[in-house]
Short mmCIF file of C-alpha atoms in Angstrom, two decimals:
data_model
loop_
_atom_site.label_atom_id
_atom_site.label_comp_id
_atom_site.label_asym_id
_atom_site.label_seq_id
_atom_site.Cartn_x
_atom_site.Cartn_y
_atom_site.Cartn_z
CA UNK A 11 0.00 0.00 0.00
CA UNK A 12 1.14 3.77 -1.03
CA UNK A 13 1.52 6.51 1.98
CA UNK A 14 0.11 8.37 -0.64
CA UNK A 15 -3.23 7.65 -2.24
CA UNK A 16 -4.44 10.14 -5.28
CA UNK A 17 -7.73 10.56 -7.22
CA UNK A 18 -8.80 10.17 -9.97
CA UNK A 19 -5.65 8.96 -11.67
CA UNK A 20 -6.75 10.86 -14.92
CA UNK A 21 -9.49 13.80 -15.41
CA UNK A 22 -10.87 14.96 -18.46
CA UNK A 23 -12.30 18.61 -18.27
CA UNK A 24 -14.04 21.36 -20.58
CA UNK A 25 -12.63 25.05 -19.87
CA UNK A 26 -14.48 27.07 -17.57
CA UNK A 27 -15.01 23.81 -15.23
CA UNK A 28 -14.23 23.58 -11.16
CA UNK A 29 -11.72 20.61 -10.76
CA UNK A 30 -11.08 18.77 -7.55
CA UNK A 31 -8.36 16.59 -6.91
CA UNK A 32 -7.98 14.45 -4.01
CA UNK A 33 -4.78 13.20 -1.78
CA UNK A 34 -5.11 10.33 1.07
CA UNK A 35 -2.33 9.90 3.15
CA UNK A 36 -1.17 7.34 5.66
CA UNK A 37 1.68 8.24 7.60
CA UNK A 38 2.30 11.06 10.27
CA UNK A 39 3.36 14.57 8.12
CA UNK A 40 4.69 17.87 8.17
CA UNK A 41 3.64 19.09 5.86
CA UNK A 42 1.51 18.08 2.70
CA UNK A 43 2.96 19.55 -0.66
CA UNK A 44 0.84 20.00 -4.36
CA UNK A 45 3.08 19.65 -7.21
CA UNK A 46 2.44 20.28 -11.17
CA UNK A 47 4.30 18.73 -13.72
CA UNK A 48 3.75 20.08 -17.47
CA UNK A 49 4.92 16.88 -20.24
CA UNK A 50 8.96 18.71 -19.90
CA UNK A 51 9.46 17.25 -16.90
CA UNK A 52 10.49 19.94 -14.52
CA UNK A 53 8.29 20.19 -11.16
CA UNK A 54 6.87 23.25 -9.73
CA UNK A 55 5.97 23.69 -5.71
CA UNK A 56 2.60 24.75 -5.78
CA UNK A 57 1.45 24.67 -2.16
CA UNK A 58 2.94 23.52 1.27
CA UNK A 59 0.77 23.35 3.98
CA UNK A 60 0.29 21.98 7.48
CA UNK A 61 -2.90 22.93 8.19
CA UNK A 62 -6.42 24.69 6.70
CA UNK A 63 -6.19 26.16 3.48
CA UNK A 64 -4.34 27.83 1.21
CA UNK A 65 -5.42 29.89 -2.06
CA UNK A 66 -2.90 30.91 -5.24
CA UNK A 67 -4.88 32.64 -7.88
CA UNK A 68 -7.38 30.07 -9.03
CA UNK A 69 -5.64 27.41 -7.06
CA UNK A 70 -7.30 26.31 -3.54
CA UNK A 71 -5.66 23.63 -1.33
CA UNK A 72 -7.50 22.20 1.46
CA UNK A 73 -6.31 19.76 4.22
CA UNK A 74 -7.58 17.85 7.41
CA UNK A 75 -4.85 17.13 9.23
CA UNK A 76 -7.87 14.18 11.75
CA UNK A 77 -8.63 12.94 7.86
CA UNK A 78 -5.48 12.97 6.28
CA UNK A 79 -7.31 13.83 3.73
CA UNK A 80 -6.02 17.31 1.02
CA UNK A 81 -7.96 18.31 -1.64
CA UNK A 82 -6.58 20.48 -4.65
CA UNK A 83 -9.13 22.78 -6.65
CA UNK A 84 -8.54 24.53 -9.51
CA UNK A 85 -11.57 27.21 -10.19
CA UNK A 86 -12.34 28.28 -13.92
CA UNK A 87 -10.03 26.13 -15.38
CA UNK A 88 -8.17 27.02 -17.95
CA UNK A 89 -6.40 24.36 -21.04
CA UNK A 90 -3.13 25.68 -19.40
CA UNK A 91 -3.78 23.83 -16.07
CA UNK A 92 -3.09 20.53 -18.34
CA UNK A 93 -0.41 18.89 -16.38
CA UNK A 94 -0.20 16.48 -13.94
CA UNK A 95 -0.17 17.11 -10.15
CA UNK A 96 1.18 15.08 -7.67
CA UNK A 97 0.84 15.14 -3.66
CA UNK A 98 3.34 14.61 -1.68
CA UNK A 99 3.69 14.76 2.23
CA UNK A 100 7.00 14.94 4.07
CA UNK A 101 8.22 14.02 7.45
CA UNK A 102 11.10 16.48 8.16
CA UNK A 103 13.16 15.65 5.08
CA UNK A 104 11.86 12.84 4.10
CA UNK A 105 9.04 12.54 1.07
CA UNK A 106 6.56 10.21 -0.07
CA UNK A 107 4.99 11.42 -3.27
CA UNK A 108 1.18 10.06 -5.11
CA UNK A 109 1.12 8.43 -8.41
CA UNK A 110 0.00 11.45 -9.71
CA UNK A 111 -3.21 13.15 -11.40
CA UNK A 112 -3.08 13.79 -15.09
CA UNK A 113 -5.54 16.75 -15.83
CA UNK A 114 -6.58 17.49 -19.13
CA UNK A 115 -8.28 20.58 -19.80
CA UNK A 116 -10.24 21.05 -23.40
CA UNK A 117 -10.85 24.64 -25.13
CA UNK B 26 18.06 33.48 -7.16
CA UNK B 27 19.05 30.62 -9.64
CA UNK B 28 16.80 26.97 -9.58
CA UNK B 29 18.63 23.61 -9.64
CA UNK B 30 20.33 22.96 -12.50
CA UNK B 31 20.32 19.63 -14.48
CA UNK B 32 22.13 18.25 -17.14
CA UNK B 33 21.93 16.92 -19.72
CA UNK B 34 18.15 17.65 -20.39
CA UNK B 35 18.16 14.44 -22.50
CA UNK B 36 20.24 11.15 -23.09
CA UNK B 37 19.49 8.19 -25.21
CA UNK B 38 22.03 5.94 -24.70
CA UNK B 39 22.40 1.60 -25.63
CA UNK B 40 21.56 -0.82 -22.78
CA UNK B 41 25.11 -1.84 -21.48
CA UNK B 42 26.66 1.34 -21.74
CA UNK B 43 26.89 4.32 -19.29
CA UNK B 44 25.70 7.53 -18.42
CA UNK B 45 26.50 10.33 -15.93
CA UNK B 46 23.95 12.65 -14.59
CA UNK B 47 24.77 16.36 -13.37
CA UNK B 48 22.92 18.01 -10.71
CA UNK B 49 24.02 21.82 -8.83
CA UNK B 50 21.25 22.63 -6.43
CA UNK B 51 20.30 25.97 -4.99
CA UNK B 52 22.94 27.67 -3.66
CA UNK B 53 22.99 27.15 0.18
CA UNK B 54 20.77 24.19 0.17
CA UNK B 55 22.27 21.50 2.23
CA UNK B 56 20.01 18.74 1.09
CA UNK B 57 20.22 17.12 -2.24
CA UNK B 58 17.62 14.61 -3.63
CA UNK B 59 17.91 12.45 -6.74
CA UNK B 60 14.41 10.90 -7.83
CA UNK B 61 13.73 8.33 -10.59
CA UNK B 62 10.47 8.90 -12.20
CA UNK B 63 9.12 6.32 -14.49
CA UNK B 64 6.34 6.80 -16.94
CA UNK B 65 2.86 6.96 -15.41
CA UNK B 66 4.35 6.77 -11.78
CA UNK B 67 5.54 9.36 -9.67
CA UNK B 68 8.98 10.31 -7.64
CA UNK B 69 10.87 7.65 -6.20
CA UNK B 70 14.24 8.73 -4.14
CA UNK B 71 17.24 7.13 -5.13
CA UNK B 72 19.22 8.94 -3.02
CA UNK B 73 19.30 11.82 -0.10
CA UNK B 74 22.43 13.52 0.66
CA UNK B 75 22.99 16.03 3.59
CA UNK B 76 25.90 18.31 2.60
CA UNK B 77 28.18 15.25 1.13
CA UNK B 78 27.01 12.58 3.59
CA UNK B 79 24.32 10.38 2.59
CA UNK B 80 21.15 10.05 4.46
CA UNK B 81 18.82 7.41 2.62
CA UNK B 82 20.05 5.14 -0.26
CA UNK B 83 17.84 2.17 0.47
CA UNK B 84 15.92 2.13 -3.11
CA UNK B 85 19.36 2.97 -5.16
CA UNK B 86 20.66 -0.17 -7.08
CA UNK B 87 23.56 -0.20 -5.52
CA UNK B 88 25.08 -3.16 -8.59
CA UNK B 89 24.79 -0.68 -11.02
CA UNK B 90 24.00 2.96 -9.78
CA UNK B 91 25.97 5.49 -7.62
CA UNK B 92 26.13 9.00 -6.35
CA UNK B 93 28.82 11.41 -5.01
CA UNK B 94 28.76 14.94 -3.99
CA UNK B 95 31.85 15.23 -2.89
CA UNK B 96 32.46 18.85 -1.73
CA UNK B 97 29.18 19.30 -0.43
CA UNK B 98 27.74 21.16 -3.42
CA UNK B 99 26.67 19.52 -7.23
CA UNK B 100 26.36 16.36 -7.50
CA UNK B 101 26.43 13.11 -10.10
CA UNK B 102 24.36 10.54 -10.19
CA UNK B 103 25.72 7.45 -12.58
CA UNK B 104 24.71 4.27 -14.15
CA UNK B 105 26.71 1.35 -15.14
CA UNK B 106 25.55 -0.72 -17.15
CA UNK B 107 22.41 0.77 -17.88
CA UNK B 108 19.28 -1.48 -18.43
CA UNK B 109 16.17 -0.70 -20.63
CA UNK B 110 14.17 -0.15 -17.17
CA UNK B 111 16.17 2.54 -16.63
CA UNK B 112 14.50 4.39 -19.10
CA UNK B 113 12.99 7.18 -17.07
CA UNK B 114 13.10 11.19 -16.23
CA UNK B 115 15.89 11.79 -13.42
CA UNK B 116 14.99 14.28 -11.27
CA UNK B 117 17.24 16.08 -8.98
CA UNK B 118 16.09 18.40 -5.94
CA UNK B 119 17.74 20.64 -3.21
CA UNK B 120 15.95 21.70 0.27
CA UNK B 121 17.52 23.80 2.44
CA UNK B 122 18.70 22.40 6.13
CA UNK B 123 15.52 21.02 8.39
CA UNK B 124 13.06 22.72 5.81
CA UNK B 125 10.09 20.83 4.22
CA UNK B 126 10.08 22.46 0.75
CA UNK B 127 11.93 20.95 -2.20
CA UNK B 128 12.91 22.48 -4.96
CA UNK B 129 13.15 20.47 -8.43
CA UNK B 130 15.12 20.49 -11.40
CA UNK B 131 14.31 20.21 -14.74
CA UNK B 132 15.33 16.64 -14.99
CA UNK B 133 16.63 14.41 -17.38
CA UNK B 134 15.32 12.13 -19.53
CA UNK B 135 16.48 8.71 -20.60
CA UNK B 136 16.20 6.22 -22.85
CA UNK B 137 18.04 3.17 -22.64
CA UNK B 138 17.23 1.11 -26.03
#
């Protein structure tokens, strides 16, 4: 079994939809990080947080630390937010990262 | 303030041969991560270093696959012989001491035919 859990594993989505991605984790954390990943390669931070919720533009990250539970949402989304995003929680140093969401966004 | 830097960005290379990755983190981080990501799957560490010790190396095939960083600062990561399941997008990332947040590279992608 993964310490990280992430749904769905793909999503399909028009422009101009609300997108929620979800992260289950099962190991004590730190802090719970969002990641994107565009088809290059390179990975960007999005979000680290600990606790309640954080907001970036049309980016929203939720978590409940009792749940383990985090919950990415992307409002109005855009064929730019194609990418895939990964969660990833971290225990000092130490990461465990999700399989990964790939998000496709149509025009 | 400059990102990690990778390189090469891309390497196809035969199965039996080898390959050397480069990886210079941000400057004053003191941890340095190396990551194998295969297709469809996400991060797994090969390798934490803290300054030039290492801290985790459990999941790095140690046969064929090894890592320095000498001084402290960049590092290489290298593979010999290199197998087709090797094919995969090697990530590098830096954190600085006791912090959470890592910081990724651009990575580099291999093929191994």
């Amino acid at each position: 079994k993964n310490e990280v859990e992430q749904s769905p594993q793909n999503l399909t989505a028009q422009e101009g939809e609300f997108i929620t991605i979800n992260c289950s984790y099962s190991v004590g954390i730190s802090a719970l990080h969002w990641l994107q990943q565009h088809p290059g390669g390179g990975i960007v931070s999005l979000f680290m947080l600990s606790s309640g919720k954080k907001k970036h533009g049309r980016l929203i990250a939720t978590i409940n630390i009792q749940e383990k539970h985090s919950s990415l949402h992307i409002t109005a989304s855009h064929p730019r937010d194609s990418a895939v995003y990964i969660c990833a929680v971290s225990q000092g140093n130490q990461f465990y990262f999700g399989t990964g969401t790939s998000l496709t966004v149509i025009p | 303030e400059a990102g990690v830097a990778q390189s090469p960005r891309y390497k196809i290379i035969e199965k039996r041969q080898s390959v050397a990755f480069w990886c210079n983190p941000i400057s004053g981080h003191a941890t340095l991560y190396w990551y194998q990501q295969i297709l469809g799957q996400g991060p797994k560490l090969l390798i934490q270093f803290q300054n030039n010790g290492v801290v985790d190396d459990s999941q790095l095939p140690k046969d064929r696959f090894s890592a320095e960083r000498l001084k402290g600062v960049d590092s290489t990561l290298k593979i010999q012989p290199a197998k087709l399941e090797d094919s995969a997008v090697y990530l590098c990332a830096s954190s600085a001491q006791g912090a959470s947040e890592q910081y990724f590279g651009p990575g580099t992608r291999l093929t191994v035919t």
